[in-house]
Coordinates of C-alpha atoms in Angstrom, one line a residue:
M1 CA 116.7 72.9 115.0
D2 CA 119.4 71.7 112.6
N3 CA 122.3 73.7 111.2
L4 CA 120.4 74.9 108.1
E5 CA 117.3 76.0 110.1
A6 CA 119.5 77.8 112.6
A7 CA 121.4 79.6 109.9
R8 CA 118.2 80.6 108.1
A9 CA 116.6 81.7 111.4
T10 CA 119.7 83.9 112.2
M11 CA 119.6 85.5 108.7
A12 CA 115.9 86.0 108.9
F13 CA 116.0 87.6 112.3
S14 CA 119.0 89.8 111.4
L15 CA 117.4 91.0 108.2
G16 CA 114.0 91.4 109.9
F17 CA 115.6 93.6 112.5
H18 CA 117.9 95.6 110.2
I19 CA 115.2 96.3 107.6
I20 CA 113.1 98.3 110.1
F21 CA 116.0 100.6 110.9
A22 CA 117.0 100.8 107.2
A23 CA 113.5 101.9 106.3
I24 CA 113.5 104.6 109.0
G25 CA 117.1 105.6 108.2
M26 CA 116.1 106.1 104.5
T27 CA 113.0 108.2 105.2
M28 CA 113.5 110.2 108.4
P29 CA 116.2 112.5 106.8
F30 CA 113.6 113.6 104.2
L31 CA 111.1 114.5 107.0
M32 CA 113.9 116.3 108.8
S33 CA 115.0 118.2 105.7
T34 CA 111.4 119.2 105.0
A35 CA 111.0 120.7 108.5
H36 CA 114.4 122.4 108.2
Y37 CA 113.4 123.9 104.7
L38 CA 110.2 125.2 106.1
H39 CA 112.1 126.8 109.0
L40 CA 114.6 128.5 106.7
R41 CA 111.7 129.8 104.4
T42 CA 109.4 131.0 107.2
G43 CA 111.6 131.5 110.3
D44 CA 109.1 129.5 112.3
P45 CA 110.9 128.3 115.5
V46 CA 108.5 125.3 115.7
Y47 CA 109.9 123.9 112.5
L48 CA 113.5 124.4 113.9
A49 CA 112.6 122.5 117.1
L50 CA 111.1 119.7 115.0
T51 CA 114.2 119.6 112.8
K52 CA 116.5 119.2 115.7
T53 CA 114.4 116.5 117.4
W54 CA 114.2 114.5 114.2
M55 CA 117.9 115.1 113.7
K56 CA 118.7 113.3 117.0
G57 CA 116.4 110.5 116.0
V58 CA 118.2 110.2 112.6
A59 CA 121.6 110.0 114.4
I60 CA 120.4 107.3 116.8
L61 CA 118.9 105.2 114.0
F62 CA 121.9 105.7 111.7
A63 CA 124.1 104.2 114.4
V64 CA 121.8 101.2 115.0
G65 CA 121.3 100.7 111.3
A66 CA 125.1 100.8 110.6
V67 CA 125.7 98.1 113.3
S68 CA 123.0 95.8 112.2
G69 CA 123.9 96.2 108.5
T70 CA 127.5 95.4 109.2
V71 CA 126.5 92.2 111.1
L72 CA 124.5 91.2 108.0
S73 CA 127.6 91.6 105.8
F74 CA 129.6 89.3 108.1
E75 CA 126.7 86.7 108.2
L76 CA 126.7 86.4 104.4
G77 CA 130.2 85.0 104.5
L78 CA 130.0 83.1 107.8
L79 CA 126.6 81.4 107.3
W80 CA 126.6 81.0 103.5
P81 CA 130.2 80.3 102.3
G82 CA 128.9 78.3 99.4
F83 CA 126.9 81.3 98.2
M84 CA 129.7 83.8 98.6
E85 CA 132.3 81.5 96.9
H86 CA 130.4 81.8 93.6
A87 CA 128.3 85.0 94.0
G88 CA 130.9 87.3 95.4
A89 CA 132.6 87.9 92.1
I90 CA 129.3 88.4 90.3
I91 CA 127.3 90.6 92.7
G92 CA 130.1 92.4 94.5
M93 CA 129.6 95.6 92.6
P94 CA 126.3 96.7 94.2
F95 CA 127.7 95.9 97.6
S96 CA 130.8 98.1 96.9
W97 CA 128.6 100.9 95.6
E98 CA 126.4 100.6 98.6
G99 CA 129.5 101.0 100.8
T100 CA 130.4 104.2 98.9
A101 CA 126.8 105.6 99.4
F102 CA 127.1 104.7 103.1
F103 CA 130.4 106.6 103.4
I104 CA 128.7 109.7 101.8
E105 CA 125.8 109.3 104.1
A106 CA 128.1 109.1 107.2
I107 CA 130.0 112.3 106.1
A108 CA 126.8 114.2 105.4
I109 CA 125.3 113.3 108.7
G110 CA 128.4 114.4 110.5
L111 CA 128.4 117.8 108.7
F112 CA 124.7 118.2 109.5
L113 CA 125.0 117.4 113.2
Y114 CA 128.0 119.7 113.8
G115 CA 127.4 122.3 111.0
W116 CA 124.9 124.5 112.9
K117 CA 126.1 128.1 112.7
R118 CA 129.4 126.9 111.2
M119 CA 128.2 126.6 107.5
N120 CA 126.1 128.7 105.1
R121 CA 122.5 127.8 106.2
W122 CA 121.5 126.5 102.8
A123 CA 124.7 124.5 102.4
H124 CA 123.9 123.1 105.9
W125 CA 120.4 122.2 104.8
A126 CA 121.8 120.5 101.7
T127 CA 123.9 118.2 103.9
G128 CA 120.8 117.0 105.7
L129 CA 119.1 116.3 102.4
M130 CA 122.2 114.4 101.2
V131 CA 121.8 112.1 104.2
G132 CA 118.4 111.1 102.8
I133 CA 119.5 110.8 99.2
S134 CA 122.6 108.7 99.9
G135 CA 120.7 106.5 102.3
F136 CA 118.0 106.0 99.6
I137 CA 120.6 105.1 97.0
S138 CA 122.3 102.8 99.4
G139 CA 119.0 100.9 99.9
I140 CA 118.6 100.6 96.1
F141 CA 122.0 98.9 95.7
V142 CA 121.3 96.4 98.5
V143 CA 117.9 95.6 97.0
A144 CA 119.6 95.1 93.5
A145 CA 121.9 92.5 95.1
N146 CA 118.8 90.7 96.5
A147 CA 117.0 91.0 93.2
W148 CA 119.9 89.2 91.5
M149 CA 119.2 86.2 93.8
N150 CA 115.7 86.1 92.5
S151 CA 116.6 86.8 88.9
P152 CA 120.2 85.8 88.4
A153 CA 122.0 87.4 85.4
G154 CA 125.4 88.4 84.2
F155 CA 127.1 85.0 84.1
D156 CA 127.0 81.5 82.6
W157 CA 126.8 78.5 84.9
V158 CA 129.0 75.8 83.6
N159 CA 129.9 72.6 85.5
G160 CA 129.0 74.2 88.8
E161 CA 131.1 77.3 88.2
A162 CA 130.2 80.9 87.1
V163 CA 132.0 82.0 84.0
N164 CA 131.8 84.9 81.5
I165 CA 130.9 87.2 84.5
D166 CA 129.4 90.7 83.7
P167 CA 128.9 92.5 87.0
V168 CA 126.9 95.4 85.4
A169 CA 124.4 93.0 83.9
A170 CA 124.2 91.2 87.2
M171 CA 123.4 94.4 89.1
F172 CA 120.8 95.6 86.6
N173 CA 119.1 92.3 86.5
R174 CA 115.4 91.9 85.5
A175 CA 114.2 92.2 89.1
W176 CA 116.1 95.2 90.4
L177 CA 113.8 97.9 89.2
H178 CA 110.5 96.6 90.5
Q179 CA 112.0 95.3 93.7
S180 CA 113.7 98.7 94.4
L181 CA 110.6 100.7 93.6
H182 CA 108.4 98.5 95.7
M183 CA 110.8 98.5 98.7
Q184 CA 111.6 102.3 98.7
L185 CA 107.9 103.2 98.5
A186 CA 107.2 100.7 101.3
A187 CA 109.9 102.4 103.5
V188 CA 108.4 105.9 103.0
Q189 CA 104.9 104.6 103.5
A190 CA 105.7 102.8 106.7
V191 CA 107.7 105.5 108.3
G192 CA 105.4 108.3 107.2
F193 CA 102.4 106.5 108.7
A194 CA 104.3 105.6 111.9
V195 CA 105.5 109.1 112.5
G196 CA 102.2 110.6 111.5
G197 CA 100.4 108.2 113.9
I198 CA 102.7 109.1 116.8
H199 CA 101.9 112.8 116.3
A200 CA 98.2 112.1 115.8
S201 CA 98.3 110.4 119.2
L202 CA 99.8 113.5 120.8
L203 CA 97.3 115.8 119.0
L204 CA 94.4 113.7 120.4
R205 CA 95.9 114.3 123.9
G206 CA 96.1 118.0 123.3
R207 CA 99.9 118.2 123.6
A208 CA 101.8 121.0 121.8
P209 CA 99.1 121.2 119.1
D210 CA 101.0 123.6 116.8
L211 CA 104.1 121.4 116.7
N212 CA 102.3 118.1 116.5
R213 CA 100.0 119.3 113.7
K214 CA 103.0 120.5 111.7
A215 CA 104.9 117.2 112.3
F216 CA 101.7 115.2 111.4
T217 CA 101.3 117.1 108.2
I218 CA 104.9 116.6 107.0
A219 CA 105.0 112.9 107.9
M220 CA 101.6 112.1 106.4
A221 CA 102.3 114.0 103.2
F222 CA 105.2 111.5 102.6
G223 CA 103.4 108.4 103.9
A224 CA 100.1 109.0 102.1
T225 CA 101.8 109.8 98.7
A226 CA 103.8 106.6 98.9
A227 CA 100.8 104.6 100.0
I228 CA 98.7 105.8 97.0
L229 CA 101.5 104.9 94.6
Q230 CA 102.3 101.5 96.2
P231 CA 99.5 99.5 94.6
F232 CA 100.8 100.5 91.1
A233 CA 104.3 99.4 92.1
G234 CA 102.9 96.2 93.6
H235 CA 101.1 95.5 90.3
L236 CA 104.4 95.9 88.4
A237 CA 106.1 93.6 90.8
A238 CA 103.4 90.9 90.5
H239 CA 103.6 91.2 86.7
Q240 CA 107.4 90.6 86.7
V241 CA 107.2 87.8 89.3
A242 CA 104.7 86.0 87.0
H243 CA 107.2 86.0 84.2
F244 CA 110.5 85.4 86.0
Q245 CA 109.5 83.4 89.2
P246 CA 106.2 81.7 88.4
A247 CA 106.6 79.2 91.3
K248 CA 106.7 82.1 93.7
L249 CA 103.6 83.7 92.2
A250 CA 101.8 80.4 92.4
A251 CA 102.8 80.0 96.1
M252 CA 101.7 83.6 96.8
E253 CA 98.2 82.8 95.5
A254 CA 98.2 79.1 96.4
H255 CA 97.6 78.4 92.7
F256 CA 98.1 74.7 92.3
E257 CA 96.9 73.9 88.8
T258 CA 97.8 75.7 85.6
S259 CA 94.7 77.2 84.1
R260 CA 93.1 80.2 82.5
R261 CA 90.9 82.9 83.9
V262 CA 92.5 82.3 87.3
P263 CA 90.8 83.8 90.4
L264 CA 92.6 85.9 93.0
Y265 CA 91.8 84.8 96.6
I266 CA 91.2 87.3 99.3
G267 CA 92.2 85.7 102.5
G268 CA 92.0 81.9 102.8
I269 CA 94.2 79.2 104.2
P270 CA 95.9 76.8 101.6
D271 CA 95.4 73.1 102.1
V272 CA 98.6 71.9 100.3
E273 CA 97.7 68.2 100.5
A274 CA 94.2 68.7 99.0
Q275 CA 95.6 71.5 96.8
R276 CA 92.8 74.0 97.5
V277 CA 92.3 77.2 99.4
D278 CA 89.8 77.1 102.3
Y279 CA 87.8 80.1 103.6
G280 CA 89.1 82.4 100.9
I281 CA 87.0 84.7 98.7
P282 CA 87.8 84.1 95.0
V283 CA 87.6 87.0 92.6
P284 CA 87.2 85.4 89.1
G285 CA 90.0 86.2 86.6
L286 CA 91.7 88.8 88.7
L287 CA 95.0 86.8 89.1
S288 CA 95.2 86.4 85.3
L289 CA 94.6 90.1 84.9
L290 CA 97.2 91.1 87.5
A291 CA 99.8 88.7 86.2
H292 CA 99.3 89.2 82.4
N293 CA 96.9 92.1 81.9
D294 CA 94.4 89.7 80.4
I295 CA 91.5 88.2 82.4
D296 CA 91.6 85.0 80.3
A297 CA 95.4 84.6 80.4
E298 CA 96.9 81.3 81.5
V299 CA 98.8 81.4 84.9
I300 CA 101.3 78.7 85.6
G301 CA 100.5 76.7 88.7
L302 CA 102.6 74.7 91.1
D303 CA 101.8 71.5 89.1
Q304 CA 104.5 72.6 86.6
F305 CA 107.3 72.2 89.2
P306 CA 108.6 69.2 91.1
R307 CA 107.2 69.0 94.6
E308 CA 110.7 69.4 96.1
D309 CA 111.0 72.8 94.4
W310 CA 107.8 74.2 95.9
P311 CA 108.2 77.2 98.3
P312 CA 106.4 76.8 101.7
V313 CA 102.9 77.6 100.3
V314 CA 101.1 78.4 103.5
I315 CA 103.7 80.9 104.8
V316 CA 104.1 82.7 101.5
H317 CA 100.3 82.9 100.8
I318 CA 99.5 84.3 104.3
A319 CA 102.4 86.8 104.2
F320 CA 101.3 88.0 100.8
Q321 CA 97.7 88.4 102.0
V322 CA 98.9 90.4 105.0
M323 CA 101.1 92.7 102.9
V324 CA 98.4 93.4 100.3
G325 CA 95.7 93.9 102.9
I326 CA 97.7 96.4 104.8
G327 CA 98.8 98.1 101.6
M328 CA 95.2 98.6 100.4
L329 CA 94.1 99.9 103.8
M330 CA 96.9 102.4 103.9
A331 CA 96.2 103.5 100.3
G332 CA 92.6 104.3 101.3
L333 CA 93.7 106.2 104.3
G334 CA 96.2 108.1 102.2
L335 CA 93.4 109.3 99.9
L336 CA 91.4 110.3 103.0
Y337 CA 94.4 112.3 104.3
F338 CA 94.5 114.5 101.3
W339 CA 90.7 114.9 101.3
Y340 CA 90.8 116.1 104.9
R341 CA 93.9 118.2 104.3
R342 CA 92.1 120.2 101.7
R343 CA 89.4 120.9 104.3
Q344 CA 92.0 121.9 106.9
R345 CA 90.5 119.6 109.5
Y346 CA 91.1 116.0 110.6
P347 CA 88.2 114.2 112.4
R348 CA 89.1 112.5 115.7
W349 CA 88.1 109.1 114.3
F350 CA 90.6 109.6 111.5
L351 CA 93.4 110.5 113.9
R352 CA 92.5 107.5 116.1
T353 CA 92.6 105.2 113.0
L354 CA 96.1 106.5 112.1
V355 CA 97.3 105.8 115.7
G356 CA 96.2 102.2 115.2
C357 CA 98.1 102.1 112.0
I358 CA 101.5 103.0 113.6
P359 CA 102.9 99.4 113.3
L360 CA 101.1 98.4 110.1
G361 CA 103.7 99.7 107.7
V362 CA 106.5 97.8 109.4
I363 CA 104.4 94.6 109.5
A364 CA 103.7 95.0 105.8
I365 CA 107.5 95.4 105.1
E366 CA 108.3 92.2 107.1
A367 CA 105.5 90.3 105.4
G368 CA 106.8 91.5 102.0
W369 CA 110.3 90.2 102.8
V370 CA 108.8 86.9 103.8
V371 CA 107.2 86.7 100.4
T372 CA 110.5 87.6 98.7
E373 CA 112.8 85.3 100.6
V374 CA 110.6 82.4 101.6
G375 CA 108.9 82.5 98.2
R376 CA 112.4 81.9 96.5
Q377 CA 113.0 78.7 98.5
P378 CA 114.4 76.1 98.2
W379 CA 116.8 78.2 96.1
I380 CA 119.4 80.8 97.4
I381 CA 120.1 81.7 93.8
Y382 CA 116.9 81.0 91.8
E383 CA 117.2 77.7 89.9
V384 CA 121.0 77.8 90.2
M385 CA 122.0 76.9 93.8
R386 CA 119.9 75.5 96.6
T387 CA 120.0 77.1 100.0
A388 CA 121.0 73.7 101.6
D389 CA 124.1 73.6 99.3
A390 CA 125.3 77.1 100.4
V391 CA 125.1 76.8 104.2
T392 CA 128.3 76.6 106.4
P393 CA 129.5 73.1 107.5
V394 CA 130.5 74.5 110.9
P395 CA 128.2 72.9 113.6
G396 CA 126.5 74.7 116.5
M397 CA 124.7 77.4 114.5
V398 CA 121.9 77.3 117.0
W399 CA 124.1 79.0 119.6
H400 CA 125.0 81.6 117.1
F401 CA 121.3 82.2 116.6
A402 CA 120.6 82.5 120.3
L403 CA 123.4 85.0 120.7
F404 CA 122.1 87.2 118.0
L405 CA 118.6 87.0 119.2
V406 CA 119.6 88.3 122.6
M407 CA 121.8 91.0 121.1
Y408 CA 119.1 92.3 118.8
L409 CA 116.4 92.4 121.4
T410 CA 118.7 94.3 123.7
L411 CA 119.6 96.7 120.9
A412 CA 115.9 97.2 120.1
A413 CA 115.0 98.0 123.7
A414 CA 117.8 100.5 124.0
T415 CA 116.8 102.2 120.7
V416 CA 113.1 102.5 121.7
W417 CA 114.1 104.0 125.1
L418 CA 116.4 106.6 123.4
L419 CA 113.7 107.6 120.9
R420 CA 111.0 107.8 123.5
R421 CA 113.3 110.0 125.6
Q422 CA 113.8 112.3 122.6
M423 CA 110.1 112.6 122.0
Q424 CA 109.4 113.4 125.7
T425 CA 112.1 116.2 125.6
L426 CA 110.5 117.7 122.4
Q427 CA 107.0 117.7 124.0
S428 CA 108.3 119.3 127.2
S429 CA 110.1 122.0 125.3
A430 CA 107.1 122.7 123.1
A431 CA 104.8 122.9 126.2
E432 CA 107.1 125.4 127.9
H433 CA 107.4 127.4 124.6
H434 CA 103.6 127.7 124.4
G435 CA 102.9 127.8 128.1

């Protein structure tokens, strides 16, 4: 593993770890606030128990997310000094605004944790809601910075230097809206289904049925709604990528030759040397339709780009297929959730299916970020700066990668142990309450 590969692996692993906790940290406060609201409206103690358990989970995940997010900030400067030398002045605004949102989130979570019986109850509830809102906004600012790497704006690049810098235009670049929409929905979808699946598992085992049914209903209401909306956000994203990053779209669909009425492949493995897709199922004209809203539209293929500018086609195509496949499955299950909710009953096969879906949302998020990041290669700033030109000249990055690998795995194990302990405490309390 050379220095560039080690730096990329470190960044990929750090982001892949942080994004899970960022997604949970953005969504769990809304679940917690909903349970708290229902307790304040109905006086039901089960909702109060649920609020306090989810509150402890939010606190644990906030701490882990803050640590892993801070590490990522340092890594940008340590691993990619060439990037920060030029990009810092252009894209610093969303990072500073993200910091402001993070401070508000930290203050709000402190008030919520220690505000019980010390604040007006609705003001206290509002602090919990503010945790979710500020976390959500924080996520949008981070995604806006990443979107700028995919669709750079707000500067002129003259003789290897950025001039005429406009940080507002940089932040609100052409990719920020569809990337933010896609990512925020993915976070709600993944966490809603994961939490819903956990409580479906406990329902199937007959543990604290009243509490677990209420928790399941809240979590799935969020997850199912996001899952149903996500295909529309995905279509918008594909449409924008077709216009602003055609090489990435071509890699996503392993589309090698520019043509019209282009099929969309379901599955398949690209053979890059032969420039074809093996074992895939082509749907005629569907890629043209998705990319340009016209079944006969021309879609630019990889043949329009020098071979050295192609993203890793096999990785991007498979990641895209995984993301879309999981997304469509969860959208279907989301529709079924609302169907069964109207009937006030959930069949056991449906609950078992949701238990099997617990990790799928997170897998889809990871696959989506592989598409976003690997699909942009070999550029760190699309068509402006290559990743190889931005990496640190300091040798020994492989040791840095090994250190972070061990640290993140240890942190993940500790977090899972803490959350599992909180769930066991909740189930024991609920069993005693009903027993």
